[in-house]
PDB file of C-alpha atoms in Angstrom:
ATOM      1  CA  MET A   1       0.000   0.000   0.000  1.00 48.00           C
ATOM      2  CA  LEU A   2       2.859   2.364   0.844  1.00 46.00           C
ATOM      3  CA  GLY A   3       4.369   1.779  -2.614  1.00 49.00           C
ATOM      4  CA  PHE A   4       1.063   2.678  -4.297  1.00 42.00           C
ATOM      5  CA  CYS A   5       0.837   5.941  -2.311  1.00 41.00           C
ATOM      6  CA  ARG A   6       4.395   6.901  -3.297  1.00 46.00           C
ATOM      7  CA  LEU A   7       3.674   6.106  -6.936  1.00 44.00           C
ATOM      8  CA  PHE A   8       0.441   8.134  -6.819  1.00 42.00           C
ATOM      9  CA  LEU A   9       2.163  11.134  -5.188  1.00 40.00           C
ATOM     10  CA  SER A  10       5.021  10.969  -7.709  1.00 44.00           C
ATOM     11  CA  ALA A  11       2.547  10.973 -10.604  1.00 42.00           C
ATOM     12  CA  CYS A  12       0.712  13.974  -9.100  1.00 40.00           C
ATOM     13  CA  LEU A  13       3.978  15.899  -8.695  1.00 38.00           C
ATOM     14  CA  ILE A  14       5.021  15.163 -12.285  1.00 42.00           C
ATOM     15  CA  LEU A  15       1.636  16.278 -13.644  1.00 40.00           C
ATOM     16  CA  THR A  16       1.747  19.464 -11.571  1.00 40.00           C
ATOM     17  CA  ALA A  17       5.275  20.246 -12.752  1.00 40.00           C
ATOM     18  CA  CYS A  18       4.219  19.736 -16.390  1.00 41.00           C
ATOM     19  CA  GLN A  19       1.272  22.094 -15.969  1.00 42.00           C
ATOM     20  CA  LEU A  20       3.459  24.775 -14.401  1.00 38.00           C
ATOM     21  CA  ALA A  21       6.102  24.450 -17.118  1.00 41.00           C
ATOM     22  CA  THR A  22       3.580  24.696 -19.987  1.00 40.00           C
ATOM     23  CA  PRO A  23       2.397  28.173 -21.056  1.00 42.00           C
ATOM     24  CA  SER A  24      -1.261  28.696 -20.325  1.00 40.00           C
ATOM     25  CA  ALA A  25      -3.708  28.157 -23.156  1.00 40.00           C
ATOM     26  CA  SER A  26      -5.252  31.550 -22.477  1.00 41.00           C
ATOM     27  CA  ALA A  27      -2.032  33.392 -23.311  1.00 49.00           C
ATOM     28  CA  GLN A  28      -2.260  34.325 -26.990  1.00 54.00           C
ATOM     29  CA  ALA A  29       0.912  33.535 -28.858  1.00 69.00           C
ATOM     30  CA  VAL A  30       2.068  36.201 -31.282  1.00 76.00           C
ATOM     31  CA  LYS A  31       2.791  34.778 -34.719  1.00 89.00           C
ATOM     32  CA  ILE A  32       4.302  36.415 -37.778  1.00 89.00           C
ATOM     33  CA  SER A  33       1.840  36.399 -40.665  1.00 87.00           C
ATOM     34  CA  GLN A  34       3.080  34.699 -43.814  1.00 88.00           C
ATOM     35  CA  PHE A  35       0.980  37.198 -45.790  1.00 83.00           C
ATOM     36  CA  SER A  36       1.983  40.578 -44.335  1.00 86.00           C
ATOM     37  CA  GLY A  37       5.149  39.667 -42.435  1.00 85.00           C
ATOM     38  CA  LYS A  38       3.677  41.466 -39.402  1.00 90.00           C
ATOM     39  CA  PRO A  39       2.685  40.046 -36.011  1.00 91.00           C
ATOM     40  CA  VAL A  40      -0.810  38.621 -35.484  1.00 93.00           C
ATOM     41  CA  PRO A  41      -2.637  39.616 -33.393  1.00 95.00           C
ATOM     42  CA  ARG A  42      -1.982  43.341 -33.844  1.00 95.00           C
ATOM     43  CA  PHE A  43      -3.997  46.537 -33.935  1.00 97.00           C
ATOM     44  CA  ALA A  44      -4.882  48.533 -37.048  1.00 97.00           C
ATOM     45  CA  SER A  45      -7.186  51.489 -37.692  1.00 98.00           C
ATOM     46  CA  LEU A  46      -9.956  51.919 -40.243  1.00 98.00           C
ATOM     47  CA  ARG A  47      -8.619  53.914 -43.198  1.00 98.00           C
ATOM     48  CA  TYR A  48     -11.969  55.375 -44.305  1.00 98.00           C
ATOM     49  CA  ALA A  49     -15.148  56.805 -42.799  1.00 97.00           C
ATOM     50  CA  ARG A  50     -17.128  53.877 -44.225  1.00 97.00           C
ATOM     51  CA  VAL A  51     -15.785  50.323 -44.153  1.00 98.00           C
ATOM     52  CA  ASN A  52     -17.714  47.090 -44.670  1.00 98.00           C
ATOM     53  CA  GLY A  53     -17.211  44.170 -42.329  1.00 98.00           C
ATOM     54  CA  ARG A  54     -18.142  40.920 -44.082  1.00 98.00           C
ATOM     55  CA  ILE A  55     -18.985  37.425 -42.840  1.00 98.00           C
ATOM     56  CA  GLY A  56     -16.258  35.928 -45.045  1.00 97.00           C
ATOM     57  CA  PRO A  57     -13.027  36.929 -46.833  1.00 97.00           C
ATOM     58  CA  SER A  58     -14.394  38.098 -50.207  1.00 97.00           C
ATOM     59  CA  THR A  59     -16.805  40.622 -51.685  1.00 97.00           C
ATOM     60  CA  ASP A  60     -19.105  37.676 -52.426  1.00 97.00           C
ATOM     61  CA  HIS A  61     -19.823  37.408 -48.701  1.00 98.00           C
ATOM     62  CA  GLN A  62     -22.627  39.345 -47.053  1.00 98.00           C
ATOM     63  CA  VAL A  63     -21.901  42.599 -45.204  1.00 98.00           C
ATOM     64  CA  ALA A  64     -22.359  41.986 -41.473  1.00 97.00           C
ATOM     65  CA  PHE A  65     -21.530  45.531 -40.269  1.00 95.00           C
ATOM     66  CA  GLU A  66     -20.934  48.935 -41.836  1.00 97.00           C
ATOM     67  CA  TYR A  67     -18.378  50.810 -39.787  1.00 97.00           C
ATOM     68  CA  GLU A  68     -18.566  54.576 -40.037  1.00 97.00           C
ATOM     69  CA  ARG A  69     -15.641  55.787 -37.915  1.00 96.00           C
ATOM     70  CA  ALA A  70     -12.412  56.509 -39.758  1.00 97.00           C
ATOM     71  CA  GLY A  71      -9.530  55.746 -37.420  1.00 97.00           C
ATOM     72  CA  MET A  72     -11.458  53.262 -35.286  1.00 97.00           C
ATOM     73  CA  PRO A  73      -9.018  50.665 -33.928  1.00 98.00           C
ATOM     74  CA  VAL A  74      -9.591  46.994 -34.717  1.00 97.00           C
ATOM     75  CA  LEU A  75      -7.629  43.943 -33.682  1.00 97.00           C
ATOM     76  CA  ILE A  76      -6.373  41.803 -36.565  1.00 97.00           C
ATOM     77  CA  VAL A  77      -6.687  38.190 -35.411  1.00 96.00           C
ATOM     78  CA  LYS A  78      -6.188  36.367 -38.740  1.00 96.00           C
ATOM     79  CA  GLU A  79      -5.008  37.203 -42.275  1.00 96.00           C
ATOM     80  CA  THR A  80      -5.096  35.989 -45.834  1.00 94.00           C
ATOM     81  CA  THR A  81      -3.410  37.598 -48.825  1.00 93.00           C
ATOM     82  CA  ASP A  82      -6.018  40.353 -49.218  1.00 96.00           C
ATOM     83  CA  TRP A  83      -8.289  39.991 -46.174  1.00 98.00           C
ATOM     84  CA  ALA A  84      -8.035  40.361 -42.403  1.00 98.00           C
ATOM     85  CA  ARG A  85     -10.331  38.940 -39.756  1.00 98.00           C
ATOM     86  CA  VAL A  86     -10.721  41.731 -37.226  1.00 98.00           C
ATOM     87  CA  ARG A  87     -12.316  42.168 -33.803  1.00 97.00           C
ATOM     88  CA  ASP A  88     -13.809  45.522 -32.827  1.00 96.00           C
ATOM     89  CA  PHE A  89     -13.818  46.960 -29.300  1.00 93.00           C
ATOM     90  CA  GLU A  90     -17.267  45.457 -28.644  1.00 93.00           C
ATOM     91  CA  GLY A  91     -15.980  41.955 -29.454  1.00 94.00           C
ATOM     92  CA  ASP A  92     -17.617  41.475 -32.882  1.00 96.00           C
ATOM     93  CA  GLU A  93     -15.486  39.753 -35.536  1.00 97.00           C
ATOM     94  CA  VAL A  94     -15.733  40.360 -39.289  1.00 98.00           C
ATOM     95  CA  TRP A  95     -13.550  40.202 -42.411  1.00 98.00           C
ATOM     96  CA  MET A  96     -12.215  43.396 -43.988  1.00 98.00           C
ATOM     97  CA  HIS A  97     -10.175  43.969 -47.114  1.00 98.00           C
ATOM     98  CA  VAL A  98      -6.639  44.928 -46.045  1.00 97.00           C
ATOM     99  CA  GLY A  99      -6.854  48.072 -48.203  1.00 97.00           C
ATOM    100  CA  GLN A 100      -9.475  49.382 -45.772  1.00 98.00           C
ATOM    101  CA  LEU A 101      -6.980  49.281 -42.894  1.00 98.00           C
ATOM    102  CA  THR A 102      -3.984  51.389 -41.912  1.00 97.00           C
ATOM    103  CA  GLU A 103      -1.418  51.368 -39.124  1.00 94.00           C
ATOM    104  CA  ALA A 104      -2.885  51.743 -35.635  1.00 93.00           C
ATOM    105  CA  ASP A 105      -2.984  55.422 -34.702  1.00 95.00           C
ATOM    106  CA  HIS A 106      -6.217  55.660 -32.700  1.00 97.00           C
ATOM    107  CA  VAL A 107      -7.650  54.202 -29.485  1.00 98.00           C
ATOM    108  CA  ILE A 108     -11.092  53.918 -27.876  1.00 97.00           C
ATOM    109  CA  VAL A 109     -11.649  55.239 -24.356  1.00 97.00           C
ATOM    110  CA  THR A 110     -13.211  52.420 -22.299  1.00 96.00           C
ATOM    111  CA  ARG A 111     -14.426  54.273 -19.214  1.00 97.00           C
ATOM    112  CA  GLU A 112     -15.103  57.805 -18.023  1.00 98.00           C
ATOM    113  CA  VAL A 113     -11.695  59.256 -17.282  1.00 97.00           C
ATOM    114  CA  ALA A 114      -9.946  62.581 -16.716  1.00 97.00           C
ATOM    115  CA  LEU A 115      -7.763  63.841 -19.553  1.00 98.00           C
ATOM    116  CA  ARG A 116      -4.763  65.202 -17.640  1.00 98.00           C
ATOM    117  CA  ARG A 117      -2.338  68.010 -18.526  1.00 98.00           C
ATOM    118  CA  LYS A 118       0.674  65.858 -17.601  1.00 98.00           C
ATOM    119  CA  PRO A 119       1.185  62.081 -17.281  1.00 98.00           C
ATOM    120  CA  GLN A 120       0.543  62.110 -13.517  1.00 96.00           C
ATOM    121  CA  SER A 121      -2.486  61.231 -11.397  1.00 96.00           C
ATOM    122  CA  ALA A 122      -2.177  64.511  -9.500  1.00 97.00           C
ATOM    123  CA  SER A 123      -2.063  66.624 -12.675  1.00 97.00           C
ATOM    124  CA  PRO A 124      -5.083  68.893 -13.269  1.00 97.00           C
ATOM    125  CA  ALA A 125      -7.755  67.592 -15.638  1.00 97.00           C
ATOM    126  CA  ARG A 126      -8.338  69.346 -18.962  1.00 96.00           C
ATOM    127  CA  ALA A 127     -11.573  67.489 -19.650  1.00 96.00           C
ATOM    128  CA  THR A 128     -13.559  64.390 -18.770  1.00 97.00           C
ATOM    129  CA  ILE A 129     -13.623  61.842 -21.582  1.00 97.00           C
ATOM    130  CA  GLU A 130     -16.616  59.508 -21.905  1.00 97.00           C
ATOM    131  CA  PRO A 131     -16.501  55.786 -22.772  1.00 97.00           C
ATOM    132  CA  GLY A 132     -16.570  55.064 -26.508  1.00 96.00           C
ATOM    133  CA  VAL A 133     -14.726  58.232 -27.539  1.00 97.00           C
ATOM    134  CA  LEU A 134     -12.358  57.725 -30.476  1.00 98.00           C
ATOM    135  CA  ALA A 135      -9.026  59.426 -29.793  1.00 98.00           C
ATOM    136  CA  GLU A 136      -5.892  59.999 -31.841  1.00 97.00           C
ATOM    137  CA  LEU A 137      -2.860  58.387 -30.239  1.00 97.00           C
ATOM    138  CA  HIS A 138       0.323  60.502 -30.063  1.00 97.00           C
ATOM    139  CA  SER A 139       2.712  58.664 -27.725  1.00 97.00           C
ATOM    140  CA  CYS A 140       2.872  56.432 -24.651  1.00 96.00           C
ATOM    141  CA  ASN A 141       5.185  55.792 -21.748  1.00 96.00           C
ATOM    142  CA  ASP A 142       4.989  52.931 -19.240  1.00 95.00           C
ATOM    143  CA  ARG A 143       1.694  54.054 -17.691  1.00 97.00           C
ATOM    144  CA  TRP A 144       0.230  56.944 -19.712  1.00 98.00           C
ATOM    145  CA  CYS A 145      -0.663  57.819 -23.303  1.00 98.00           C
ATOM    146  CA  GLU A 146      -0.940  61.257 -24.852  1.00 98.00           C
ATOM    147  CA  ILE A 147      -4.099  61.511 -26.964  1.00 98.00           C
ATOM    148  CA  SER A 148      -6.257  64.060 -28.754  1.00 98.00           C
ATOM    149  CA  ALA A 149     -10.024  63.864 -28.492  1.00 95.00           C
ATOM    150  CA  GLY A 150     -11.934  66.659 -30.197  1.00 92.00           C
ATOM    151  CA  ALA A 151     -10.335  69.984 -29.261  1.00 95.00           C
ATOM    152  CA  TYR A 152      -8.503  68.510 -26.261  1.00 96.00           C
ATOM    153  CA  THR A 153      -5.031  67.007 -25.980  1.00 98.00           C
ATOM    154  CA  GLY A 154      -3.717  65.413 -22.815  1.00 98.00           C
ATOM    155  CA  TRP A 155      -2.765  62.245 -20.975  1.00 98.00           C
ATOM    156  CA  ILE A 156      -4.863  59.188 -20.042  1.00 98.00           C
ATOM    157  CA  ASP A 157      -3.775  56.096 -18.131  1.00 97.00           C
ATOM    158  CA  LYS A 158      -3.255  53.037 -20.378  1.00 96.00           C
ATOM    159  CA  PRO A 159      -5.869  50.784 -18.699  1.00 95.00           C
ATOM    160  CA  SER A 160      -8.568  53.246 -19.854  1.00 97.00           C
ATOM    161  CA  LEU A 161      -7.740  52.713 -23.542  1.00 97.00           C
ATOM    162  CA  TRP A 162      -8.580  49.920 -26.003  1.00 97.00           C
ATOM    163  CA  GLY A 163      -6.296  49.554 -28.999  1.00 96.00           C
ATOM    164  CA  LEU A 164      -2.882  49.319 -27.350  1.00 94.00           C
ATOM    165  CA  ASN A 165      -2.421  45.946 -25.724  1.00 86.00           C
ATOM    166  CA  THR A 166      -3.372  42.661 -27.374  1.00 81.00           C
ATOM    167  CA  ASP A 167      -3.206  40.961 -23.952  1.00 76.00           C
ATOM    168  CA  THR A 168      -6.287  42.901 -22.791  1.00 63.00           C
ATOM    169  CA  ALA A 169      -8.167  42.910 -26.111  1.00 62.00           C
ATOM    170  CA  GLY A 170     -10.386  39.938 -25.363  1.00 59.00           C
ATOM    171  CA  LEU A 171      -8.325  37.213 -27.007  1.00 50.00           C
TER     172      LEU A 171
END
């Protein structure tokens, strides 16, 4: 009986060690696309004020959504030669022609937040930005990003923005 218990405990320890040594399935691995040569997943922005999101990767497929926000960030999760499967900030996934996309230069504000004069919590607020606001991205440091929203330019903490970090983009 003692031998069985030792064998059982050894098997449990080996299984536990294997689980700890293996990367979690929830962590999204970044791959380099054979089509664009860029990492996937990655963020892009809508090039035009009107972009169709289709249910499949061709113009033969039905339009699922019409996006009407030039600059809106989307997360590219898959690519073909001419098409990208993208996820928007609400979690919907569609196919878009790659010509409708450009480099990521915008973000979406995810919660009501103060737009600060300097990248510091104690800095005076210039404005209050509402959730869903599309903002132009200028630069970021470790904790803050400088953005422009309407007539205002200032700093917002990174956790309040969607379009920067693929780890928090709902993968």
